[in-house]
Short mmCIF file of C-alpha atoms in Angstrom, two decimals:
data_model
loop_
_atom_site.label_atom_id
_atom_site.label_comp_id
_atom_site.label_asym_id
_atom_site.label_seq_id
_atom_site.Cartn_x
_atom_site.Cartn_y
_atom_site.Cartn_z
CA UNK A 1 0.28 4.12 19.85
CA UNK A 2 -0.77 3.71 16.24
CA UNK A 3 1.50 4.22 13.25
CA UNK A 4 -0.05 5.22 9.93
CA UNK A 5 1.80 5.28 6.61
CA UNK A 6 -1.19 4.98 4.22
CA UNK A 7 -1.41 8.72 3.69
CA UNK A 8 0.62 11.38 5.47
CA UNK A 9 2.85 9.69 8.06
CA UNK A 10 1.18 9.94 11.44
CA UNK A 11 1.66 8.62 14.95
CA UNK A 12 -1.40 8.66 17.20
CA UNK A 13 -1.49 8.13 20.94
CA UNK A 14 -4.94 7.88 22.55
CA UNK A 15 -6.44 9.08 19.24
CA UNK A 16 -4.29 12.22 19.31
CA UNK A 17 -1.69 12.94 16.67
CA UNK A 18 1.76 13.44 18.21
CA UNK A 19 4.86 15.11 16.79
CA UNK A 20 7.67 12.73 15.87
CA UNK A 21 10.39 15.16 14.80
CA UNK A 22 11.85 16.15 11.46
CA UNK A 23 11.58 14.25 8.15
CA UNK A 24 14.62 12.01 8.74
CA UNK A 25 13.49 10.97 12.21
CA UNK A 26 9.98 10.35 10.91
CA UNK A 27 11.45 8.31 8.07
CA UNK A 28 13.35 6.10 10.55
CA UNK A 29 10.14 5.32 12.41
CA UNK A 30 8.29 4.75 9.14
CA UNK A 31 10.91 2.25 7.98
CA UNK A 32 10.84 0.44 11.32
CA UNK A 33 7.04 0.44 11.23
CA UNK A 34 6.98 -1.05 7.74
CA UNK A 35 9.18 -3.86 9.07
CA UNK A 36 7.54 -4.08 12.51
CA UNK A 37 8.90 -6.90 14.71
CA UNK A 38 11.77 -7.51 12.31
CA UNK A 39 15.33 -6.26 12.59
CA UNK A 40 16.32 -3.50 10.17
CA UNK A 41 20.07 -3.05 9.81
CA UNK A 42 21.65 0.35 10.37
CA UNK A 43 23.06 0.14 6.83
CA UNK A 44 19.56 -0.32 5.41
CA UNK A 45 18.24 2.60 7.44
CA UNK A 46 21.10 4.77 6.22
CA UNK A 47 20.44 3.84 2.60
CA UNK A 48 16.75 4.58 3.11
CA UNK A 49 17.56 8.01 4.49
CA UNK A 50 20.35 9.19 2.21
CA UNK A 51 20.64 6.79 -0.71
CA UNK A 52 24.20 6.30 -1.94
CA UNK A 53 25.49 9.66 -0.66
CA UNK A 54 25.88 8.90 3.03
CA UNK A 55 27.08 11.66 5.33
CA UNK A 56 30.22 10.77 7.35
CA UNK A 57 28.17 10.79 10.56
CA UNK A 58 25.32 8.64 9.24
CA UNK A 59 25.67 5.99 11.93
CA UNK A 60 25.67 8.49 14.79
CA UNK A 61 22.75 10.38 13.30
CA UNK A 62 20.68 7.19 13.16
CA UNK A 63 21.57 6.48 16.80
CA UNK A 64 20.38 9.98 17.69
CA UNK A 65 17.10 9.54 15.83
CA UNK A 66 16.48 6.19 17.53
CA UNK A 67 17.31 7.63 20.94
CA UNK A 68 14.81 10.44 20.45
CA UNK A 69 12.15 8.03 19.25
CA UNK A 70 12.72 5.82 22.28
CA UNK A 71 12.34 8.80 24.56
CA UNK A 72 9.03 9.66 22.91
CA UNK A 73 7.78 6.08 23.32
CA UNK A 74 8.82 5.71 26.93
CA UNK A 75 5.45 6.69 28.38
CA UNK A 76 3.32 4.80 25.85
CA UNK A 77 4.24 1.25 26.78
CA UNK A 78 2.74 -0.32 23.62
CA UNK A 79 5.87 -0.01 21.49
CA UNK A 80 9.62 -0.05 21.95
CA UNK A 81 12.71 -0.02 19.77
CA UNK A 82 15.19 -2.79 20.48
CA UNK A 83 18.82 -2.92 19.39
CA UNK A 84 20.13 -6.11 17.78
CA UNK A 85 23.80 -5.73 16.94
CA UNK A 86 23.92 -3.07 14.22
CA UNK A 87 20.20 -3.13 13.66
CA UNK A 88 16.95 -2.04 15.25
CA UNK A 89 13.55 -3.62 15.74
CA UNK A 90 10.25 -1.87 16.44
CA UNK A 91 8.46 -4.22 18.83
CA UNK A 92 4.75 -3.48 18.50
CA UNK A 93 1.40 -5.19 17.99
CA UNK A 94 1.16 -5.38 14.15
CA UNK A 95 -2.49 -4.32 14.34
CA UNK A 96 -1.27 -0.91 15.52
CA UNK A 97 0.52 -0.32 12.19
CA UNK A 98 -1.91 0.34 9.35
CA UNK A 99 0.19 -1.30 6.63
CA UNK A 100 0.22 -4.60 8.53
CA UNK A 101 -3.54 -4.45 8.95
CA UNK A 102 -3.72 -3.81 5.20
CA UNK A 103 -1.62 -6.88 4.41
CA UNK A 104 -3.73 -9.05 6.72
CA UNK A 105 -7.01 -7.81 5.26
CA UNK A 106 -5.85 -8.31 1.66
CA UNK A 107 -4.83 -11.87 2.51
CA UNK A 108 -8.24 -12.47 4.12
CA UNK A 109 -10.01 -10.99 1.09
CA UNK A 110 -8.09 -13.36 -1.19
CA UNK A 111 -9.53 -16.19 0.91
CA UNK A 112 -13.09 -15.03 0.08
CA UNK A 113 -13.71 -12.73 3.05
CA UNK A 114 -15.91 -10.32 1.10
CA UNK A 115 -15.81 -7.51 3.68
CA UNK A 116 -12.06 -7.52 4.20
CA UNK A 117 -11.19 -5.86 0.87
CA UNK A 118 -13.36 -2.81 1.56
CA UNK A 119 -11.92 -2.60 5.08
CA UNK A 120 -8.44 -2.65 3.54
CA UNK A 121 -9.27 0.19 1.14
CA UNK A 122 -10.70 2.26 4.00
CA UNK A 123 -7.25 2.33 5.64
CA UNK A 124 -5.92 4.64 2.91
CA UNK A 125 -6.16 8.32 3.84
CA UNK A 126 -4.52 9.50 0.61
CA UNK A 127 -1.30 8.66 -1.21
CA UNK A 128 0.89 6.41 0.95
CA UNK A 129 3.87 8.08 2.64
CA UNK A 130 2.72 11.33 1.04
CA UNK A 131 4.97 13.61 3.10
CA UNK A 132 7.99 11.26 2.92
CA UNK A 133 7.80 10.57 -0.80
CA UNK A 134 11.15 12.27 -1.43
CA UNK A 135 13.04 10.04 1.00
CA UNK A 136 15.04 7.31 -0.80
CA UNK A 137 13.30 4.40 0.96
CA UNK A 138 9.91 5.60 -0.31
CA UNK A 139 10.81 5.03 -3.96
CA UNK A 140 10.32 1.28 -3.48
CA UNK A 141 7.77 1.29 -0.67
CA UNK A 142 5.21 3.58 -2.32
CA UNK A 143 4.81 1.36 -5.44
CA UNK A 144 4.48 -1.71 -3.19
CA UNK A 145 1.74 -0.05 -1.14
CA UNK A 146 0.00 1.12 -4.30
CA UNK A 147 0.01 -2.45 -5.63
CA UNK A 148 -1.59 -3.61 -2.39
CA UNK A 149 -4.28 -0.95 -2.82
CA UNK A 150 -4.91 -2.06 -6.42
CA UNK A 151 -5.15 -5.70 -5.33
CA UNK A 152 -7.60 -4.78 -2.56
CA UNK A 153 -9.70 -2.81 -5.04
CA UNK A 154 -9.84 -5.71 -7.50
CA UNK A 155 -10.84 -8.12 -4.73
CA UNK A 156 -13.55 -5.72 -3.55
CA UNK A 157 -14.91 -5.42 -7.09
CA UNK A 158 -14.88 -9.22 -7.47
CA UNK A 159 -17.05 -9.41 -4.36
CA UNK A 160 -19.42 -6.74 -5.68
CA UNK A 161 -19.76 -8.50 -9.02
CA UNK A 162 -20.49 -11.79 -7.26
CA UNK A 163 -23.19 -9.98 -5.28
CA UNK A 164 -24.83 -8.61 -8.45
CA UNK A 165 -23.75 -4.97 -8.10
CA UNK A 166 -22.69 -4.77 -11.74
CA UNK A 167 -23.77 -1.24 -12.61
CA UNK A 168 -22.69 0.21 -9.27
CA UNK A 169 -19.03 -0.81 -9.70
CA UNK A 170 -18.56 0.55 -13.23
CA UNK A 171 -17.53 4.09 -12.14
CA UNK A 172 -15.01 2.64 -9.70
CA UNK A 173 -13.55 0.36 -12.37
CA UNK A 174 -13.26 3.24 -14.84
CA UNK A 175 -11.46 5.36 -12.24
CA UNK A 176 -9.01 2.55 -11.46
CA UNK A 177 -8.32 1.94 -15.15
CA UNK A 178 -7.54 5.63 -15.47
CA UNK A 179 -4.65 5.04 -13.05
CA UNK A 180 -3.67 1.45 -13.94
CA UNK A 181 -4.62 0.81 -17.54
CA UNK A 182 -2.39 -2.27 -17.90
CA UNK A 183 -4.08 -4.42 -15.24
CA UNK A 184 -5.85 -7.11 -17.26
CA UNK A 185 -8.06 -8.19 -14.38
CA UNK A 186 -9.56 -4.70 -14.22
CA UNK A 187 -10.36 -4.86 -17.92
CA UNK A 188 -11.97 -8.26 -17.40
CA UNK A 189 -14.05 -6.87 -14.53
CA UNK A 190 -15.20 -3.99 -16.73
CA UNK A 191 -16.22 -6.35 -19.52
CA UNK A 192 -18.12 -8.56 -17.09
CA UNK A 193 -19.89 -5.64 -15.40
CA UNK A 194 -20.99 -4.24 -18.78
CA UNK A 195 -22.17 -7.62 -20.05
CA UNK A 196 -24.17 -8.36 -16.90
CA UNK A 197 -25.70 -4.89 -17.14
CA UNK A 198 -27.16 -5.85 -20.52
CA UNK A 199 -24.55 -3.90 -22.51
CA UNK A 200 -23.03 -6.66 -24.65
CA UNK A 201 -21.81 -4.33 -27.42
CA UNK A 202 -20.09 -2.10 -24.85
CA UNK A 203 -18.50 -5.17 -23.26
CA UNK A 204 -17.03 -6.20 -26.64
CA UNK A 205 -15.78 -2.67 -27.21
CA UNK A 206 -14.20 -2.79 -23.72
CA UNK A 207 -12.24 -5.85 -24.87
CA UNK A 208 -11.09 -4.07 -28.03
CA UNK A 209 -10.00 -1.10 -25.92
CA UNK A 210 -8.10 -3.39 -23.55
CA UNK A 211 -6.32 -5.06 -26.46
CA UNK A 212 -5.36 -1.73 -28.06
CA UNK A 213 -4.04 -0.47 -24.73
CA UNK A 214 -1.91 -3.56 -24.07
CA UNK A 215 -0.54 -3.72 -27.60
CA UNK A 216 0.18 0.01 -27.83
CA UNK A 217 1.68 0.40 -24.35
CA UNK A 218 3.72 -2.78 -23.84
CA UNK A 219 3.46 -4.68 -27.13
CA UNK A 220 1.64 -7.77 -25.83
CA UNK A 221 -1.67 -9.40 -26.68
CA UNK A 222 -4.27 -9.96 -23.92
CA UNK A 223 -3.70 -13.05 -21.82
CA UNK A 224 -5.76 -16.25 -22.10
CA UNK A 225 -8.20 -15.34 -19.32
CA UNK A 226 -9.15 -12.03 -20.93
CA UNK A 227 -9.45 -13.63 -24.38
CA UNK A 228 -11.60 -16.44 -22.98
CA UNK A 229 -13.93 -13.95 -21.30
#
């Protein structure tokens, strides 16, 4: 079994996508997968499914969802849901859950594993939790996963710049700045790529653009690293 949240939520068994049930049941498995091998309280699951407006039968509904998920996992053998008091734990090899592979690869990339960042980015199949975006739990999880993607992208670009691929990364940097214009490290990477491509005037203009963006959007001057560069 493999659980994928970095795109539409999917569960694969033997490389075949399998049905998991309706949105709420899928959301329960997604929440347990995001916290694989850790106990998630029933109260937290309920809040993730319904927010502050809990139905009177919330506890029983969660028990039903978990029971159905257990039944679906019975023949797989690689994952199981355990009960701990008023909480549940998805016991599974973390490598079978894409978000945990993502976290491992980003950590490896931060320790100068130059291939790990690109491997991390390749795990994304679209917007994370795309089909569960309206569920309450997704309002905090989606931004966290997007930040991991941005960090992986910056680490991958750092590796490319160190390898001399200055011109090749410029389109990628521009696309990322179009989505995250307040990330100073991206602006610094753009300046460096332009400068090393022999475009000193453009690199200086990139700094002026970064400063205008930061001042206009959040009212702060560039940090010391960007100014020093």
